[in-house]
mmCIF file of C-alpha atoms and ligand atoms in Angstrom:
data_model
loop_
_atom_site.group_PDB
_atom_site.id
_atom_site.type_symbol
_atom_site.label_atom_id
_atom_site.label_comp_id
_atom_site.label_asym_id
_atom_site.label_seq_id
_atom_site.Cartn_x
_atom_site.Cartn_y
_atom_site.Cartn_z
ATOM 1 C CA UNK C 1 76.494 106.756 83.750
ATOM 2 C CA UNK C 2 80.207 106.481 84.351
ATOM 3 C CA UNK C 3 80.054 103.795 86.998
ATOM 4 C CA UNK C 4 83.017 101.529 86.239
ATOM 5 C CA UNK C 5 83.254 97.958 87.471
ATOM 6 C CA UNK C 6 86.398 95.841 87.576
ATOM 7 C CA UNK C 7 87.415 92.396 88.787
ATOM 8 C CA UNK C 8 90.843 91.818 90.339
ATOM 9 C CA UNK C 9 92.517 88.512 91.196
ATOM 10 C CA UNK C 10 95.596 89.678 93.125
ATOM 11 C CA UNK C 11 96.402 92.504 95.564
ATOM 12 C CA UNK C 12 98.747 93.845 92.892
ATOM 13 C CA UNK C 13 95.874 94.235 90.438
ATOM 14 C CA UNK C 14 93.896 96.123 93.084
ATOM 15 C CA UNK C 15 96.882 98.407 93.703
ATOM 16 C CA UNK C 16 97.167 98.961 89.972
ATOM 17 C CA UNK C 17 93.557 100.154 89.791
ATOM 18 C CA UNK C 18 94.270 102.547 92.643
ATOM 19 C CA UNK C 19 97.328 103.872 90.830
ATOM 20 C CA UNK C 20 95.312 104.412 87.646
ATOM 21 C CA UNK C 21 92.646 106.334 89.554
ATOM 22 C CA UNK C 22 95.278 108.463 91.295
ATOM 23 C CA UNK C 23 96.544 109.772 87.974
ATOM 24 C CA UNK C 24 93.064 111.168 87.190
ATOM 25 C CA UNK C 25 92.536 112.938 90.516
ATOM 26 C CA UNK C 26 92.379 116.692 90.932
ATOM 27 C CA UNK C 27 94.058 118.238 94.003
ATOM 28 C CA UNK C 28 91.891 117.786 97.085
ATOM 29 C CA UNK C 29 89.916 114.879 95.615
ATOM 30 C CA UNK C 30 88.106 112.668 98.112
ATOM 31 C CA UNK C 31 88.236 108.890 97.551
ATOM 32 C CA UNK C 32 85.684 107.157 99.795
ATOM 33 C CA UNK C 33 86.290 103.417 100.192
ATOM 34 C CA UNK C 34 83.543 100.970 101.124
ATOM 35 C CA UNK C 35 84.013 97.277 101.890
ATOM 36 C CA UNK C 36 84.460 94.766 104.693
ATOM 37 C CA UNK C 37 87.581 93.823 106.614
ATOM 38 C CA UNK C 38 90.063 92.224 104.225
ATOM 39 C CA UNK C 39 88.318 93.511 101.112
ATOM 40 C CA UNK C 40 91.423 95.330 99.910
ATOM 41 C CA UNK C 41 90.826 98.955 100.903
ATOM 42 C CA UNK C 42 94.361 99.423 102.170
ATOM 43 C CA UNK C 43 95.749 97.715 99.057
ATOM 44 C CA UNK C 44 93.815 100.199 96.932
ATOM 45 C CA UNK C 45 95.166 103.147 98.956
ATOM 46 C CA UNK C 46 98.699 101.767 98.529
ATOM 47 C CA UNK C 47 98.017 101.973 94.790
ATOM 48 C CA UNK C 48 96.779 105.552 95.135
ATOM 49 C CA UNK C 49 100.086 106.417 96.798
ATOM 50 C CA UNK C 50 102.037 104.740 93.981
ATOM 51 C CA UNK C 51 100.036 106.629 91.377
ATOM 52 C CA UNK C 52 100.791 109.901 93.180
ATOM 53 C CA UNK C 53 104.481 109.069 92.965
ATOM 54 C CA UNK C 54 104.872 108.404 96.682
ATOM 55 C CA UNK C 55 106.713 105.581 98.415
ATOM 56 C CA UNK C 56 103.993 103.165 99.494
ATOM 57 C CA UNK C 57 105.810 101.151 102.152
ATOM 58 C CA UNK C 58 104.331 103.132 105.022
ATOM 59 C CA UNK C 59 100.735 102.836 103.803
ATOM 60 C CA UNK C 60 98.984 100.794 106.487
ATOM 61 C CA UNK C 61 95.461 100.960 107.913
ATOM 62 C CA UNK C 62 95.387 103.827 110.438
ATOM 63 C CA UNK C 63 93.033 101.807 112.632
ATOM 64 C CA UNK C 64 94.343 103.047 115.970
ATOM 65 C CA UNK C 65 95.607 106.435 114.875
ATOM 66 C CA UNK C 66 92.450 107.019 112.753
ATOM 67 C CA UNK C 67 94.486 109.108 110.329
ATOM 68 C CA UNK C 68 97.928 109.041 108.723
ATOM 69 C CA UNK C 69 99.110 112.159 106.964
ATOM 70 C CA UNK C 70 101.478 111.595 104.040
ATOM 71 C CA UNK C 71 103.087 114.096 101.654
ATOM 72 C CA UNK C 72 100.298 114.078 99.062
ATOM 73 C CA UNK C 73 97.690 111.905 100.730
ATOM 74 C CA UNK C 74 95.723 111.848 103.959
ATOM 75 C CA UNK C 75 94.623 108.310 104.827
ATOM 76 C CA UNK C 76 91.709 107.870 107.252
ATOM 77 C CA UNK C 77 90.334 104.731 108.871
ATOM 78 C CA UNK C 78 86.818 105.444 110.156
ATOM 79 C CA UNK C 79 86.263 101.991 111.657
ATOM 80 C CA UNK C 80 86.182 103.402 115.194
ATOM 81 C CA UNK C 81 84.539 106.702 114.321
ATOM 82 C CA UNK C 82 80.993 106.765 115.667
ATOM 83 C CA UNK C 83 80.244 110.463 116.194
ATOM 84 C CA UNK C 84 80.893 113.865 114.664
ATOM 85 C CA UNK C 85 83.205 114.557 117.636
ATOM 86 C CA UNK C 86 85.277 111.477 116.760
ATOM 87 C CA UNK C 87 85.380 112.630 113.167
ATOM 88 C CA UNK C 88 86.435 116.136 114.138
ATOM 89 C CA UNK C 89 89.270 114.662 116.238
ATOM 90 C CA UNK C 90 90.794 113.199 113.043
ATOM 91 C CA UNK C 91 91.102 116.680 111.552
ATOM 92 C CA UNK C 92 88.574 115.768 108.857
ATOM 93 C CA UNK C 93 86.934 119.182 108.668
ATOM 94 C CA UNK C 94 90.307 120.903 108.408
ATOM 95 C CA UNK C 95 91.614 118.586 105.691
ATOM 96 C CA UNK C 96 88.470 119.007 103.545
ATOM 97 C CA UNK C 97 89.052 121.690 100.988
ATOM 98 C CA UNK C 98 92.840 121.320 101.143
ATOM 99 C CA UNK C 99 95.129 120.220 98.318
ATOM 100 C CA UNK C 100 95.923 116.707 99.506
ATOM 101 C CA UNK C 101 94.046 113.650 98.279
ATOM 102 C CA UNK C 102 91.817 112.241 101.038
ATOM 103 C CA UNK C 103 91.390 108.448 101.123
ATOM 104 C CA UNK C 104 88.846 107.091 103.598
ATOM 105 C CA UNK C 105 88.568 103.469 104.721
ATOM 106 C CA UNK C 106 85.231 102.510 106.338
ATOM 107 C CA UNK C 107 83.415 105.392 104.654
ATOM 108 C CA UNK C 108 80.194 103.625 105.664
ATOM 109 C CA UNK C 109 80.695 105.182 109.101
ATOM 110 C CA UNK C 110 80.774 108.772 107.865
ATOM 111 C CA UNK C 111 78.366 108.468 104.927
ATOM 112 C CA UNK C 112 76.457 111.618 105.914
ATOM 113 C CA UNK C 113 79.640 113.695 106.153
ATOM 114 C CA UNK C 114 81.118 112.780 102.774
ATOM 115 C CA UNK C 115 81.247 115.674 100.327
ATOM 116 C CA UNK C 116 78.996 115.406 97.293
ATOM 117 C CA UNK C 117 81.988 115.263 94.970
ATOM 118 C CA UNK C 118 83.506 112.203 96.669
ATOM 119 C CA UNK C 119 84.584 109.375 94.358
ATOM 120 C CA UNK C 120 83.137 106.150 95.755
ATOM 121 C CA UNK C 121 85.148 102.940 95.542
ATOM 122 C CA UNK C 122 83.282 99.823 96.671
ATOM 123 C CA UNK C 123 85.231 96.571 97.043
ATOM 124 C CA UNK C 124 83.336 93.293 97.346
ATOM 125 C CA UNK C 125 85.012 90.005 98.222
ATOM 126 C CA UNK C 126 83.916 87.340 95.747
ATOM 127 C CA UNK C 127 86.266 84.622 97.011
ATOM 128 C CA UNK C 128 89.788 84.324 98.460
ATOM 129 C CA UNK C 129 91.491 86.239 95.691
ATOM 130 C CA UNK C 130 88.718 87.709 93.590
ATOM 131 C CA UNK C 131 87.375 91.193 94.253
ATOM 132 C CA UNK C 132 84.705 93.209 92.448
ATOM 133 C CA UNK C 133 85.612 96.894 92.504
ATOM 134 C CA UNK C 134 83.122 99.575 91.530
ATOM 135 C CA UNK C 135 84.326 103.135 91.018
ATOM 136 C CA UNK C 136 81.553 105.728 90.973
ATOM 137 C CA UNK C 137 82.412 109.294 90.073
ATOM 138 C CA UNK C 138 80.265 112.179 91.332
ATOM 139 C CA UNK C 139 77.184 112.740 89.236
ATOM 140 C CA UNK C 140 76.950 109.106 88.150
HETATM 141 P P1 ADP H 1 91.181 96.115 104.076
HETATM 142 O O1 ADP H 1 91.987 97.370 104.189
HETATM 143 O O2 ADP H 1 89.953 96.263 103.228
HETATM 144 O O3 ADP H 1 90.837 95.509 105.404
HETATM 145 P P2 ADP H 1 93.642 94.964 103.075
HETATM 146 O O4 ADP H 1 94.007 95.697 101.838
HETATM 147 O O5 ADP H 1 94.361 95.301 104.327
HETATM 148 O O6 ADP H 1 92.045 95.029 103.292
HETATM 149 O O7 ADP H 1 93.842 93.415 102.869
HETATM 150 C C1 ADP H 1 93.330 92.708 101.771
HETATM 151 C C2 ADP H 1 93.703 91.252 101.962
HETATM 152 O O8 ADP H 1 93.134 90.476 100.910
HETATM 153 C C3 ADP H 1 95.199 91.043 101.899
HETATM 154 O O9 ADP H 1 95.523 89.985 102.784
HETATM 155 C C4 ADP H 1 95.415 90.621 100.458
HETATM 156 O O10 ADP H 1 96.544 89.803 100.289
HETATM 157 C C5 ADP H 1 94.153 89.830 100.189
HETATM 158 N N1 ADP H 1 93.736 89.801 98.774
HETATM 159 C C6 ADP H 1 93.535 88.693 98.044
HETATM 160 N N2 ADP H 1 93.121 88.967 96.818
HETATM 161 C C7 ADP H 1 93.049 90.329 96.729
HETATM 162 C C8 ADP H 1 92.686 91.217 95.686
HETATM 163 N N3 ADP H 1 92.250 90.796 94.484
HETATM 164 N N4 ADP H 1 92.744 92.541 95.945
HETATM 165 C C9 ADP H 1 93.135 92.976 97.167
HETATM 166 N N5 ADP H 1 93.481 92.187 98.205
HETATM 167 C C10 ADP H 1 93.446 90.865 97.986
HETATM 168 MG MG1 MG H 2 92.502 98.566 105.815
#
């Protein structure tokens, strides 16, 4: 088992974990984020962007747009995605298999459509500032 668990106490620590993960990712890797509103999913994706060497100041939840395409990263927010048609409208099926890293907030909503090799990042809110973050690599 290579199911790693971490505790963070600041958004910066959560970003740092994201940055560390980014440096291990192969092109086209899928990072599926799970966790409630305010858990820190966007903070983690900001860290992914940092780790990929991107500017992170335009990393925000694509709640209304559903997807933001960045130079090395495609950032999805599946909160409003309730059907395969919705999912298709984000370009999901076209992005899969490409070279960019895919980061997916609200992966709960597309659980059946996630590829088997997706890396699963689950963020649980323990209290105001404390988060438990579990990173599960495929095959764990
Ligand atoms: P999500 O995308 O899951 O809705 P965000 O990343 O947008 O969450 O927001 C997380 C919120 O939680 C921010 O307001 C952030 O300041 C706060 N926060 C407090 N502690 C942490 C932590 N340890 N890690 C991440 N965010 C934290
Ligand atoms: Mg978010």
